[in-house]
mmCIF file of C-alpha atoms in Angstrom:
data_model
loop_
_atom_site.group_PDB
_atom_site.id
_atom_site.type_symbol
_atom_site.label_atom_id
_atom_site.label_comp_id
_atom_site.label_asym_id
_atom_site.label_seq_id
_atom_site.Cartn_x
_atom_site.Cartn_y
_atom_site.Cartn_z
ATOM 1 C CA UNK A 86 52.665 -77.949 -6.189
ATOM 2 C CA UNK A 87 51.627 -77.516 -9.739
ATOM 3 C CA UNK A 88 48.131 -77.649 -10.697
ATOM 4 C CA UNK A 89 48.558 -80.417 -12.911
ATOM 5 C CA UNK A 90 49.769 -82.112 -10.248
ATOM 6 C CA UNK A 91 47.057 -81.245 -7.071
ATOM 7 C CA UNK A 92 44.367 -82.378 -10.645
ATOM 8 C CA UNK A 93 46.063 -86.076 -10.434
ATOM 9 C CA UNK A 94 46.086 -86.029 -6.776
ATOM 10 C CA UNK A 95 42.648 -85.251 -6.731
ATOM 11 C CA UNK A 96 41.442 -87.651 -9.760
ATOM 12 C CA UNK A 97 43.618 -90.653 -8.107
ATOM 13 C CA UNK A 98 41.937 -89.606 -4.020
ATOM 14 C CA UNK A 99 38.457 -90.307 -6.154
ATOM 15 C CA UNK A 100 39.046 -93.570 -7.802
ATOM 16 C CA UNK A 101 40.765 -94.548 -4.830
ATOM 17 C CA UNK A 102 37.287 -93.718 -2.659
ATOM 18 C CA UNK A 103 35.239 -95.049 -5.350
ATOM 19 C CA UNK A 104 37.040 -97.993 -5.486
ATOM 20 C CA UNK A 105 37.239 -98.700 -1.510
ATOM 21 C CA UNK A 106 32.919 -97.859 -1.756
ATOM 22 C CA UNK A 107 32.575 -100.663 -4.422
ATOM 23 C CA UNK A 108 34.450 -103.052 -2.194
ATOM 24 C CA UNK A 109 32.563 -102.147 0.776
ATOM 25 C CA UNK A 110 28.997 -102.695 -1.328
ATOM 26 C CA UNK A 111 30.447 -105.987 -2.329
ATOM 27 C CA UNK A 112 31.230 -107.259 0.896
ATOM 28 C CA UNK A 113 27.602 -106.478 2.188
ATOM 29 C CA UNK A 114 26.281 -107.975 -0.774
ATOM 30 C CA UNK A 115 28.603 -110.814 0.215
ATOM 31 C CA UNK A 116 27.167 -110.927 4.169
ATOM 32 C CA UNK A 117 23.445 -110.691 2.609
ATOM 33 C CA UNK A 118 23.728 -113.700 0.891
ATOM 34 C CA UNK A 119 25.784 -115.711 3.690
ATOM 35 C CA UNK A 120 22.993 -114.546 6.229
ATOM 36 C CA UNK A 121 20.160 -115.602 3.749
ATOM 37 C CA UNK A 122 21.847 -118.607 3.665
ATOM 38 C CA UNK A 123 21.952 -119.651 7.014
ATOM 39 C CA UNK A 124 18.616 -118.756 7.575
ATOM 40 C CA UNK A 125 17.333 -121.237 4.904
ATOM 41 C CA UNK A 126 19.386 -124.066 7.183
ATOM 42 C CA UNK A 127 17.528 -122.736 10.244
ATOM 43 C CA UNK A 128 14.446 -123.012 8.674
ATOM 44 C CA UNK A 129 14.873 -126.148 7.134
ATOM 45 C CA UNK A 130 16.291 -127.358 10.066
ATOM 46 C CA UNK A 131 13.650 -126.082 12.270
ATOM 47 C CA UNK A 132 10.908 -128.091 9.632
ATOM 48 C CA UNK A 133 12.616 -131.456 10.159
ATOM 49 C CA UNK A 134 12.401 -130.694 13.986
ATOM 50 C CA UNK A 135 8.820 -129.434 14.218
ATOM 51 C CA UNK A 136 7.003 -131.365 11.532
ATOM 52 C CA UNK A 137 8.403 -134.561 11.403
ATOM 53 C CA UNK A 138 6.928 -136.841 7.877
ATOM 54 C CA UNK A 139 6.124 -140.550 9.019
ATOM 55 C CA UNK A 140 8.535 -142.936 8.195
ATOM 56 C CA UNK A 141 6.236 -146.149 8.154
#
């Protein structure tokens, strides 16, 4: 192999690690907010349940 050609192996093996470690920051950005999310049900769930407002 050339050494032009190991120097586009090489620059192609980073953007191709850079781009699977964006999509693996996205998709726990992506699980944050899901989990956050459920948790605000829970709790408002759990509000409705343990503090019930009079309905008179």
């Amino acid at each position: 192999m050339e050494p032009t050609d190991q120097a586009f192996l090489l620059v192609g093996l980073v953007i191709s690690l850079g781009a699977c470690l964006v999509a693996g920051l996205q998709e726990l950005e992506r699980w944050r907010e899901r989990r956050s999310g459920r948790e605000d049900i829970i709790r408002a769930a759990m509000r409705l349940v343990v503090m019930p407002k009079d309905r008179d």
